[in-house]
Short mmCIF file of C-alpha atoms and ligand atoms in Angstrom, two decimals:
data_model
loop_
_atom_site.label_atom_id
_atom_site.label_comp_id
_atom_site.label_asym_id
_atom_site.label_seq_id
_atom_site.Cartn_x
_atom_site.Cartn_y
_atom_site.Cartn_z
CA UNK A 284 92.27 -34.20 164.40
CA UNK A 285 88.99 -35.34 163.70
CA UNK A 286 88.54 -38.91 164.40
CA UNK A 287 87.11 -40.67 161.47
CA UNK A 288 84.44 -42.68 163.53
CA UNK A 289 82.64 -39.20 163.88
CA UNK A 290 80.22 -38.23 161.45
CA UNK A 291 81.32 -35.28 159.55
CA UNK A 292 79.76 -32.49 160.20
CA UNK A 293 81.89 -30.12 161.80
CA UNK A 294 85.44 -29.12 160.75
CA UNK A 295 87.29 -28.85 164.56
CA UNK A 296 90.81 -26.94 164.71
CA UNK A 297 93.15 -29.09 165.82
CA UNK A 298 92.80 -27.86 169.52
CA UNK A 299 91.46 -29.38 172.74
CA UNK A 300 90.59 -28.29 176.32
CA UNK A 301 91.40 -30.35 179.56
CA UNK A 302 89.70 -27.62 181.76
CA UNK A 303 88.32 -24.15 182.07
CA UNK A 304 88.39 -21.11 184.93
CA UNK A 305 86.59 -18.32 184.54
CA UNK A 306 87.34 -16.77 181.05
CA UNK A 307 89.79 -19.04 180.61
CA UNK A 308 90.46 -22.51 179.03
CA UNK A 309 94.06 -24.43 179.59
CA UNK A 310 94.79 -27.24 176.71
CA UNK A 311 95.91 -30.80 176.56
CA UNK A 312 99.52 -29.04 177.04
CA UNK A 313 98.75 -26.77 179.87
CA UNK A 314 98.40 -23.81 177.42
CA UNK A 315 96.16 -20.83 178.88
CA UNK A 316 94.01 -19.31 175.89
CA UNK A 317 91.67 -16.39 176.89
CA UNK A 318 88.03 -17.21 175.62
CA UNK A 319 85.95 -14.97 173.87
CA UNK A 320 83.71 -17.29 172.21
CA UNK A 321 82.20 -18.97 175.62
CA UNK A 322 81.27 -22.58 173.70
CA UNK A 323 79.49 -20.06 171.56
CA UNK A 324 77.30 -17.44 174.22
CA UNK A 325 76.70 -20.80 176.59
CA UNK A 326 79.86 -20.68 179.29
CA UNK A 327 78.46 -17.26 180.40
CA UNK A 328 79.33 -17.02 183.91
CA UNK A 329 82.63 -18.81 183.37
CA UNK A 330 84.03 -22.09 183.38
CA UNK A 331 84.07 -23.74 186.73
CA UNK A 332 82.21 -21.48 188.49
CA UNK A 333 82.29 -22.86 191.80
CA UNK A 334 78.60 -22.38 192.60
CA UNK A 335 77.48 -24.21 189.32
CA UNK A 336 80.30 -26.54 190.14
CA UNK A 337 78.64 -26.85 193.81
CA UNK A 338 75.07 -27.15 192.48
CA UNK A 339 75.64 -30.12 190.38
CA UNK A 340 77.69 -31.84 192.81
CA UNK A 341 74.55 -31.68 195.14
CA UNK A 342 72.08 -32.03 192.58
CA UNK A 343 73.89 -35.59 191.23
CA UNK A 344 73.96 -36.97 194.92
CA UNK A 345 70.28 -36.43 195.71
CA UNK A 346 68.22 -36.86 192.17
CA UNK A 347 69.31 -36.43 188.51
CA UNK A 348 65.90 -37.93 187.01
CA UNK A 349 62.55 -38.24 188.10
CA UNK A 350 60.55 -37.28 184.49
CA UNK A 351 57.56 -35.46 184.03
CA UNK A 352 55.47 -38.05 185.57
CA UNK A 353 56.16 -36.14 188.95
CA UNK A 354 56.30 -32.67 190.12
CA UNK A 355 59.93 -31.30 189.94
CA UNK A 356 60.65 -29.03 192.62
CA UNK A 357 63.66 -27.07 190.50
CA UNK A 358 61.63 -27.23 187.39
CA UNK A 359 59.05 -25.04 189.30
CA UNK A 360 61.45 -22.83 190.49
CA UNK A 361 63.09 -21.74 187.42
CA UNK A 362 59.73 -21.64 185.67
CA UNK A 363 58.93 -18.91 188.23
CA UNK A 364 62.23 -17.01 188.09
CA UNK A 365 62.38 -16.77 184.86
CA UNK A 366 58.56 -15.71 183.71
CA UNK A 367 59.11 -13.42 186.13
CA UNK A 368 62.50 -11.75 184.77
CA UNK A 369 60.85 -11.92 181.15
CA UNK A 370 57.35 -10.14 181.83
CA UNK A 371 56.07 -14.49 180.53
CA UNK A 372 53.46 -16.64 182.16
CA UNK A 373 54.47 -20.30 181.64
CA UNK A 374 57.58 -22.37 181.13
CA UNK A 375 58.03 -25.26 179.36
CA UNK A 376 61.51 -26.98 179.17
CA UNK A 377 63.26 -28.54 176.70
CA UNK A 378 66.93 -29.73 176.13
CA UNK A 379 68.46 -27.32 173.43
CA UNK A 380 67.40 -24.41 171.52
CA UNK A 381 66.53 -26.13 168.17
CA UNK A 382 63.66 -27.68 170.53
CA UNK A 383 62.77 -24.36 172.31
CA UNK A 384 61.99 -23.14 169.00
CA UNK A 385 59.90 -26.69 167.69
CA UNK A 386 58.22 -25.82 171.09
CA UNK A 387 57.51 -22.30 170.09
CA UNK A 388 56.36 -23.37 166.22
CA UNK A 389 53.89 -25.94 167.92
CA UNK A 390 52.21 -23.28 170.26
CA UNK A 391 52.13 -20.95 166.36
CA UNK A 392 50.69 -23.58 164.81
CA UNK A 393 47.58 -24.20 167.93
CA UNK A 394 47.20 -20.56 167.52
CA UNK A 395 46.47 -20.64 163.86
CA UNK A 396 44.06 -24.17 164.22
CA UNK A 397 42.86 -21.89 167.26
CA UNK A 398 41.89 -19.33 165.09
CA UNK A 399 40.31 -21.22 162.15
CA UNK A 400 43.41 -20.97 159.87
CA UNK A 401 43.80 -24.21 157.69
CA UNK A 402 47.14 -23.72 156.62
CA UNK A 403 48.65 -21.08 158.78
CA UNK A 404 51.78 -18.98 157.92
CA UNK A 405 54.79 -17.86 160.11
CA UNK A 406 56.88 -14.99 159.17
CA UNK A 407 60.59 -15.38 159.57
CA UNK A 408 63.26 -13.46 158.50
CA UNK A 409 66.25 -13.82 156.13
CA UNK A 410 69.72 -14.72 157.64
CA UNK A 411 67.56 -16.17 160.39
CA UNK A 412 69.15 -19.15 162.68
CA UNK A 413 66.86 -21.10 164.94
CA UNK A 414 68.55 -25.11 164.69
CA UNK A 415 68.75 -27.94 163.19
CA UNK A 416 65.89 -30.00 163.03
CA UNK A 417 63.73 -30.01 159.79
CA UNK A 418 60.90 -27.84 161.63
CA UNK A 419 63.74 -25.15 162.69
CA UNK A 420 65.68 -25.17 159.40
CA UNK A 421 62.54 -24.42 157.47
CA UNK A 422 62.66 -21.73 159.48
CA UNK A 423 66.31 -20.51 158.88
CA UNK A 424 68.03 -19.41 155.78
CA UNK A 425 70.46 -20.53 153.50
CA UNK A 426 70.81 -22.90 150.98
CA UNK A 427 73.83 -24.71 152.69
CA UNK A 428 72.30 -25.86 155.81
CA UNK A 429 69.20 -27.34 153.84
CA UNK A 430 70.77 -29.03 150.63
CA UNK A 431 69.63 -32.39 150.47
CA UNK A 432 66.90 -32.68 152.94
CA UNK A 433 64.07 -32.23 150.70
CA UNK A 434 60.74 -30.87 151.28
CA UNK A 435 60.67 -29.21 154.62
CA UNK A 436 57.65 -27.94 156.50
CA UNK A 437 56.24 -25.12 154.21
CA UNK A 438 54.47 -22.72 156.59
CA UNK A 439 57.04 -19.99 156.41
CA UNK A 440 56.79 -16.95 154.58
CA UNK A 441 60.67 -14.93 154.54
CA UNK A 442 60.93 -11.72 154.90
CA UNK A 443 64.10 -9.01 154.58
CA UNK A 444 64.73 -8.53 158.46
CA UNK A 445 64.25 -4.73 159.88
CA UNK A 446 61.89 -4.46 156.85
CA UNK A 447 58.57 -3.11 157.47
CA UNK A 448 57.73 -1.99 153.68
CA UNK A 449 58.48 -5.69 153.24
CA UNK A 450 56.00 -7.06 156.07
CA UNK A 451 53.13 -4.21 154.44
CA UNK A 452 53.16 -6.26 151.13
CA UNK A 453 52.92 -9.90 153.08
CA UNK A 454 49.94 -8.52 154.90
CA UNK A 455 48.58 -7.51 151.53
CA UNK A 456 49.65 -10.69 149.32
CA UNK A 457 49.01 -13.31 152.68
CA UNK A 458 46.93 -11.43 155.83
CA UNK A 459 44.51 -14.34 156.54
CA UNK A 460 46.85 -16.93 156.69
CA UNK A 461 49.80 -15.49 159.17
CA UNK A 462 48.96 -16.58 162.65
CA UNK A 463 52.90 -15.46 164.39
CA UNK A 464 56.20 -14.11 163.69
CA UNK A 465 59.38 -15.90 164.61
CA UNK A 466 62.74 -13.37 164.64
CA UNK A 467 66.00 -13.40 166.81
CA UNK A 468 65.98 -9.51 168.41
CA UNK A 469 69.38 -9.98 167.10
CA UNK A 470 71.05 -12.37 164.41
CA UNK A 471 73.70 -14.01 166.00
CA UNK A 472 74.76 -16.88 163.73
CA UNK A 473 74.29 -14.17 160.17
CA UNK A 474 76.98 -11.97 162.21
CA UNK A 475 75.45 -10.12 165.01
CA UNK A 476 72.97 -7.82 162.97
CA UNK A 477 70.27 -5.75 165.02
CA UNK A 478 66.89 -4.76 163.95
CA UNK A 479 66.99 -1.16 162.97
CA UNK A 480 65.45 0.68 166.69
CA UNK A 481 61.63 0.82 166.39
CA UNK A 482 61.32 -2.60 164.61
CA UNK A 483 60.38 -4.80 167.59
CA UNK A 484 57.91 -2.18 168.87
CA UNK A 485 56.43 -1.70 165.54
CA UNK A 486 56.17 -5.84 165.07
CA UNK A 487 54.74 -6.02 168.61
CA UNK A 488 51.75 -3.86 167.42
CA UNK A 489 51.16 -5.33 164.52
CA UNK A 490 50.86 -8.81 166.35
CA UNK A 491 48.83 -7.23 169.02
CA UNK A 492 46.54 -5.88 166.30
CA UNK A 493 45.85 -8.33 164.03
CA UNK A 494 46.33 -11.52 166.77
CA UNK A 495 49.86 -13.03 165.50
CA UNK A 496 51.92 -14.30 168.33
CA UNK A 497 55.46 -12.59 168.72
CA UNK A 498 58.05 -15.20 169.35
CA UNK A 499 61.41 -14.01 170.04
CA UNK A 500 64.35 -16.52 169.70
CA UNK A 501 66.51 -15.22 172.36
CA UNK A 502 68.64 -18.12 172.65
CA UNK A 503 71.81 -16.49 171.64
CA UNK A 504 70.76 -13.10 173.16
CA UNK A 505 69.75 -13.97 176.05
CA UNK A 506 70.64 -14.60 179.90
CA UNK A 507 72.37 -10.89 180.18
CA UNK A 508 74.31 -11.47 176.94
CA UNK A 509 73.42 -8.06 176.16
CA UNK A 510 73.39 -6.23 178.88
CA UNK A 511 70.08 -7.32 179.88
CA UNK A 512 68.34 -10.40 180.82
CA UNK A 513 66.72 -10.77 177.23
CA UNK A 514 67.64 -8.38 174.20
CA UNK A 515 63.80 -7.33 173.33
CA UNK A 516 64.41 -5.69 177.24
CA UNK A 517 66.35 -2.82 175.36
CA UNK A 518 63.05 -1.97 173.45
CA UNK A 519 60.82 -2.51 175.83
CA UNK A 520 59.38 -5.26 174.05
CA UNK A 521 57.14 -8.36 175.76
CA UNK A 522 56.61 -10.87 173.21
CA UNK A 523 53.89 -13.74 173.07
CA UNK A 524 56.74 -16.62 173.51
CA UNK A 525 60.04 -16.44 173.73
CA UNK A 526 62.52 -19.21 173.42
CA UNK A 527 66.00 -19.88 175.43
CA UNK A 528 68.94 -22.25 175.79
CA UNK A 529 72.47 -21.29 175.09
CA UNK A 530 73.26 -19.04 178.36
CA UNK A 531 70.36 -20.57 180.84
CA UNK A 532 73.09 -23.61 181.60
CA UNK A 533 75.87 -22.77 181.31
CA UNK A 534 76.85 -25.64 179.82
CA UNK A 535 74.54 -28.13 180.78
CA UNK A 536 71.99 -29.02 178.37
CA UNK A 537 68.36 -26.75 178.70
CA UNK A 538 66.09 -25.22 176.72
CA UNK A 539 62.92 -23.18 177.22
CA UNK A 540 59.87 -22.06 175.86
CA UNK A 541 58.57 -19.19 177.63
CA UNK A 542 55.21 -17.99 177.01
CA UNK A 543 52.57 -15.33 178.11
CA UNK A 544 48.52 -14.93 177.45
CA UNK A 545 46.54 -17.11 175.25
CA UNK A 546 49.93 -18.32 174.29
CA UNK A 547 50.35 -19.84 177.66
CA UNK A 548 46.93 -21.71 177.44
CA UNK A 549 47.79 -23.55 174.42
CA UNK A 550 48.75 -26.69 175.23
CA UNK A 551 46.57 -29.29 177.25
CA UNK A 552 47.83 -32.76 178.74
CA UNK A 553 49.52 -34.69 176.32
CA UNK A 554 49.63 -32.28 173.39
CA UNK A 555 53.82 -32.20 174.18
CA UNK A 556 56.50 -33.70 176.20
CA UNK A 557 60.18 -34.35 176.78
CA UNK A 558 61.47 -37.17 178.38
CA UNK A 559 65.11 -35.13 180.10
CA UNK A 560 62.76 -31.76 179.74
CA UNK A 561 62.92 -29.80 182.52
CA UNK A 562 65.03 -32.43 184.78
CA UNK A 563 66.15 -31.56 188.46
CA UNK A 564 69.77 -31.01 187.80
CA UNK A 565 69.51 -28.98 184.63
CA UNK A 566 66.48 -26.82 186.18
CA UNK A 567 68.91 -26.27 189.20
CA UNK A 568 71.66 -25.11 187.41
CA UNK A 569 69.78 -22.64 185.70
CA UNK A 570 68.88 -20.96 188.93
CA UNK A 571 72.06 -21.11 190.03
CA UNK A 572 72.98 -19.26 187.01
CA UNK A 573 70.40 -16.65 186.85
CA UNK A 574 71.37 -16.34 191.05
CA UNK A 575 75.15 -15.77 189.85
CA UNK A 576 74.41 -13.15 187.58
CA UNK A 577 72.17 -10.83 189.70
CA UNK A 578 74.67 -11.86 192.51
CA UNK A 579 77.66 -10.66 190.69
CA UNK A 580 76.17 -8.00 188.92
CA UNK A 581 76.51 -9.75 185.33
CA UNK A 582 73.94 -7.82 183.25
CA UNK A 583 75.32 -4.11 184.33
CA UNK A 584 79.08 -6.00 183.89
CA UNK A 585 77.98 -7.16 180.09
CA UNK A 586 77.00 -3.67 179.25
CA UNK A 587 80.39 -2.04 180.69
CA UNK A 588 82.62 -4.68 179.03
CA UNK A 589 80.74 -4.57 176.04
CA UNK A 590 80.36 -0.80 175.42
CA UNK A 591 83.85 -0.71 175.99
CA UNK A 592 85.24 -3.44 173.92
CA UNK A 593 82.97 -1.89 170.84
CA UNK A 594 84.44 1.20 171.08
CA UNK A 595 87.96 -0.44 171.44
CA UNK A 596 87.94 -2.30 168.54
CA UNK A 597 86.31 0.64 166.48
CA UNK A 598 89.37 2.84 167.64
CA UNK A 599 92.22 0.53 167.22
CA UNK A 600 90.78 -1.51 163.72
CA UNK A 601 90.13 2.34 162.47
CA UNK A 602 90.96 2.78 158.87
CA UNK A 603 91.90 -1.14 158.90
CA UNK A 604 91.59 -1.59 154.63
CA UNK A 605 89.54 -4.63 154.92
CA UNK A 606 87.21 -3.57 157.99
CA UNK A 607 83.73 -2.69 156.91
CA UNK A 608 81.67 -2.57 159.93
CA UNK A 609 82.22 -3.37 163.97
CA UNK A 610 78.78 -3.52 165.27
CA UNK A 611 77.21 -5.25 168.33
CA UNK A 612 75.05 -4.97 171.82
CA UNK A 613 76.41 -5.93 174.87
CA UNK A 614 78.94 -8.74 174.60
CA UNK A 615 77.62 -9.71 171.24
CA UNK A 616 79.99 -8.22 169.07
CA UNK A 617 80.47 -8.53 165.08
CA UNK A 618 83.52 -7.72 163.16
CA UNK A 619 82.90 -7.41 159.41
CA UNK A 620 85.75 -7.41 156.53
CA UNK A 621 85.80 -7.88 153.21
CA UNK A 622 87.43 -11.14 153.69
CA UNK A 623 88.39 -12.63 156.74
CA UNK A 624 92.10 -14.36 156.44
CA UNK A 625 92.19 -17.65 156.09
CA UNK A 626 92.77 -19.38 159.13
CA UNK A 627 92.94 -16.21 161.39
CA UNK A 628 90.67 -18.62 163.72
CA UNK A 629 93.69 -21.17 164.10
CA UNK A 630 96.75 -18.35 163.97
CA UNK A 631 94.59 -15.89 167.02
CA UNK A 632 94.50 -19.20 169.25
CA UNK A 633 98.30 -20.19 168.38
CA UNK A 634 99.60 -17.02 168.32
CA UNK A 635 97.83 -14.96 170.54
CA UNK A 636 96.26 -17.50 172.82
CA UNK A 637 92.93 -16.26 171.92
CA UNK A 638 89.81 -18.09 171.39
CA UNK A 639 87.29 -16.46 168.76
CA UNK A 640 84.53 -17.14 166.14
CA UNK A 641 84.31 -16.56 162.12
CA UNK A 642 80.53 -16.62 160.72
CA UNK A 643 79.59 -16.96 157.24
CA UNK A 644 83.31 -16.39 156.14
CA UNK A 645 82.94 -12.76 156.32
CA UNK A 646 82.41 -11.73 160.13
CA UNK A 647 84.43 -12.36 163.18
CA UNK A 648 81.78 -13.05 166.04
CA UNK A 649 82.86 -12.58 169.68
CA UNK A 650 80.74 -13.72 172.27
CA UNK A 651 83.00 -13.29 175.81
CA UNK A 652 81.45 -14.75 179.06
CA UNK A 653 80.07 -11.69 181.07
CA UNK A 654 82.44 -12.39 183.87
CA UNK A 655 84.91 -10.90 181.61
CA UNK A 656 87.22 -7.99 182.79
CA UNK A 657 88.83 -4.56 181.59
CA UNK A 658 92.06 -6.21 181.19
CA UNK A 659 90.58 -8.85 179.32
CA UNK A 660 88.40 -6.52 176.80
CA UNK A 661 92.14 -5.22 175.95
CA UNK A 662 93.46 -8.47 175.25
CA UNK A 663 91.22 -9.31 172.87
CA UNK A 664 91.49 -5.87 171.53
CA UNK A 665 95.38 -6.15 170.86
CA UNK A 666 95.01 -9.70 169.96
CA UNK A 667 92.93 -8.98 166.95
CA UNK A 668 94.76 -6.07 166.24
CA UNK A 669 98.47 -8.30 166.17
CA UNK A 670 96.25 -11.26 164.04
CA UNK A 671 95.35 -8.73 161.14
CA UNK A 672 98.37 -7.16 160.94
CA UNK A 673 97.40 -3.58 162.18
CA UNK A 674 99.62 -1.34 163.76
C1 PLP B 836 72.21 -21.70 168.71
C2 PLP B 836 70.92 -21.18 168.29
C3 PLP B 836 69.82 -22.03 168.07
C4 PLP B 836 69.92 -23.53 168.13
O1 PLP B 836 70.24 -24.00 169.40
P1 PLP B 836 70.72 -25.53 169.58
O2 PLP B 836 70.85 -25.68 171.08
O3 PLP B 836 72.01 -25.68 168.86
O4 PLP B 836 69.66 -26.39 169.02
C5 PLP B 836 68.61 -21.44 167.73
N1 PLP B 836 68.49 -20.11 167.61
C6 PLP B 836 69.52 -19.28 167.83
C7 PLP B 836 69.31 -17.80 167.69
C8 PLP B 836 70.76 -19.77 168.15
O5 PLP B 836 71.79 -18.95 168.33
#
């Protein structure tokens, strides 16, 4: 039950955890529920793991907060592993994605003053999600999530994502004025839709040749969600920034804004900041992470679960009368109908002991932590399978 001293803005089922293993969660009641939702693509290498476990344990007895006044030993660290895993230059960190991407919009913007654009443009795509704040939700679509808030930053130009026809007649109608593109490599919170193959390559030129900055929001795609460590990897695609959260903690709050090239010269001393950015025990948790999954072979794990769970749920949802589509990458998986029961969310956890996602009404999202096994992928195969009545 939601208690009425919190605002209002989410509607929680009527369900709460005490603790979490693994790919598992246990309730108030000691009821096991299998979860394929992860806290939504952040509990990636499991609840509890008992190196992240270990590492904040350590981390809280020796230093939680120094600030950016001093040099931070695990901020440097994970600025180096991870430029290095994403092809990137610099690092810098935030706390959540929504400020990842107001990092990211910044850097667009000093490219555009850079280049003598007075009011410069970023492209973004419909269906996008990149947060919450009034820079990011200018930059997302849909009515709902903006009603009310008024006039919101106005340097976006939409565009119909996969679309390159569509991106031919911007260039024509606005050229001068675009100085980056912003795009997730797949729409997560829309209900898992990938660019058509040879859109990411085809945007990468285009930004190489006319000097737009590529920012990819891989903060629900990334940190081996797919299969590897960032989706644009399956393309072969190096953007100018790209922008993380979600997986890099595994549940403790961090963000980052990764960029490469002029992109990475941008700032100067005192042109941004964060007070908990980039703080010891976040930064060391997110090497322990990244550690984990090459350790444990997460990213080649993601990709064997996932295949396999997509073709599952094609097979056994086959000829299902109100399945449309069952598309995904990796253990980022999207399940469209023409209407998704009502409360199927609440009935899979009760009855089946399942935990899963609905987007946008229409598409059941499951994002399973890529520790998750064979036996697993099954369960949530026959889960779904008992929930919608089939077979
Ligand atoms: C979740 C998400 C965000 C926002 O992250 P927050 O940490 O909630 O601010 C931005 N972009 C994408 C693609 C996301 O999935």
């Amino acid at each position: 039950m939601t208690a009425a001293c919190l605002m209002s803005t989410y509607q929680p089922l009527s369900l709460s955890f005490a603790r979490g293993l693994g790919s598992r969660l246990w309730d108030q009641a000691g009821r096991e529920y299998l979860d394929a939702i992860a806290g939504v693509a952040v509990t990636g290498v499991g609840h509890s793991h008992p190196k992240v476990v270990q590492a904040i344990s350590d981390q809280a007895g020796l230093l939680l907060h120094s600030s950016n006044l001093y040099d931070i030993h695990w901020q440097q660290q994970l600025a180096n592993r991870l430029t290095r895993l994403a092809g990137m230059d610099r690092a810098f960190f935030n706390n959540s994605g929504a400020e990842a991407n107001e990092t990211a919009l910044k850097l667009a913007r000093l490219h555009g003053w850079h280049k003598g654009i007075e009011q410069p443009l970023v492209l973004v795509m419909q269906n996008a999600f990149h947060g919450r704040t009034l820079g990011t939700l200018a930059a997302s679509d849909g009515p709902a999530v903006r009603l009310g808030y008024g006039q919101l930053p106005g340097d976006f130009l939409k565009l119909p994502f996969g679309d390159l026809r569509a991106l031919e007649s911007a260039i024509a109608e606005h050229g001068p004025r675009i100085c980056a593109v912003l795009l997730e490599p797949i729409q997560g919170e829309s209900g898992i839709h990938l660019a058509p193959t040879g859109y990411l390559k085809a945007l990468r030129e285009l930004c190489t040749r006319r000097n737009w900055l590529l920012m990819l929001d891989e903060i629900q795609s990334g940190i081996g969600r797919t299969g590897r460590w960032f989706a644009c990897q399956h393309e072969g695609v190096v953007p100018d920034v790209m922008t993380l959260a979600k997986g890099l903690g595994n549940g403790i709050p961090i963000g980052a804004c990764l960029a490469r090239g002029k992109a990475a010269e941008l700032f100067t001393p005192g042109s941004h900041g964060s007070t908990f950015g980039g703080n010891p025990l976040a930064c060391r948790v997110a090497c322990t992470v990244l550690e984990i999954i090459e350790e444990q072979g997460l990213l080649a794990n993601a990709e064997r679960q996932g295949a396999r769970l997509l073709q599952r749920l094609r097979e056994a949802l086959q000829g299902h009368p109100e399945l449309l589509e069952v598309r995904g990458l990796g253990l980022m998986i999207g399940i469209e109908l023409r209407q998704v029961p009502r409360d199927l969310v609440q009935k899979v956890a009760r009855e089946q002991g399942l935990l899963i996602n609905v987007t946008r009404g229409q598409t059941i999202r499951l994002l399973p932590p890529l520790v998750i096994d064979e036996a697993e992928v099954e369960m949530i195969v026959q889960g779904l399978v008992r929930a919608l009545n089939w077979r």
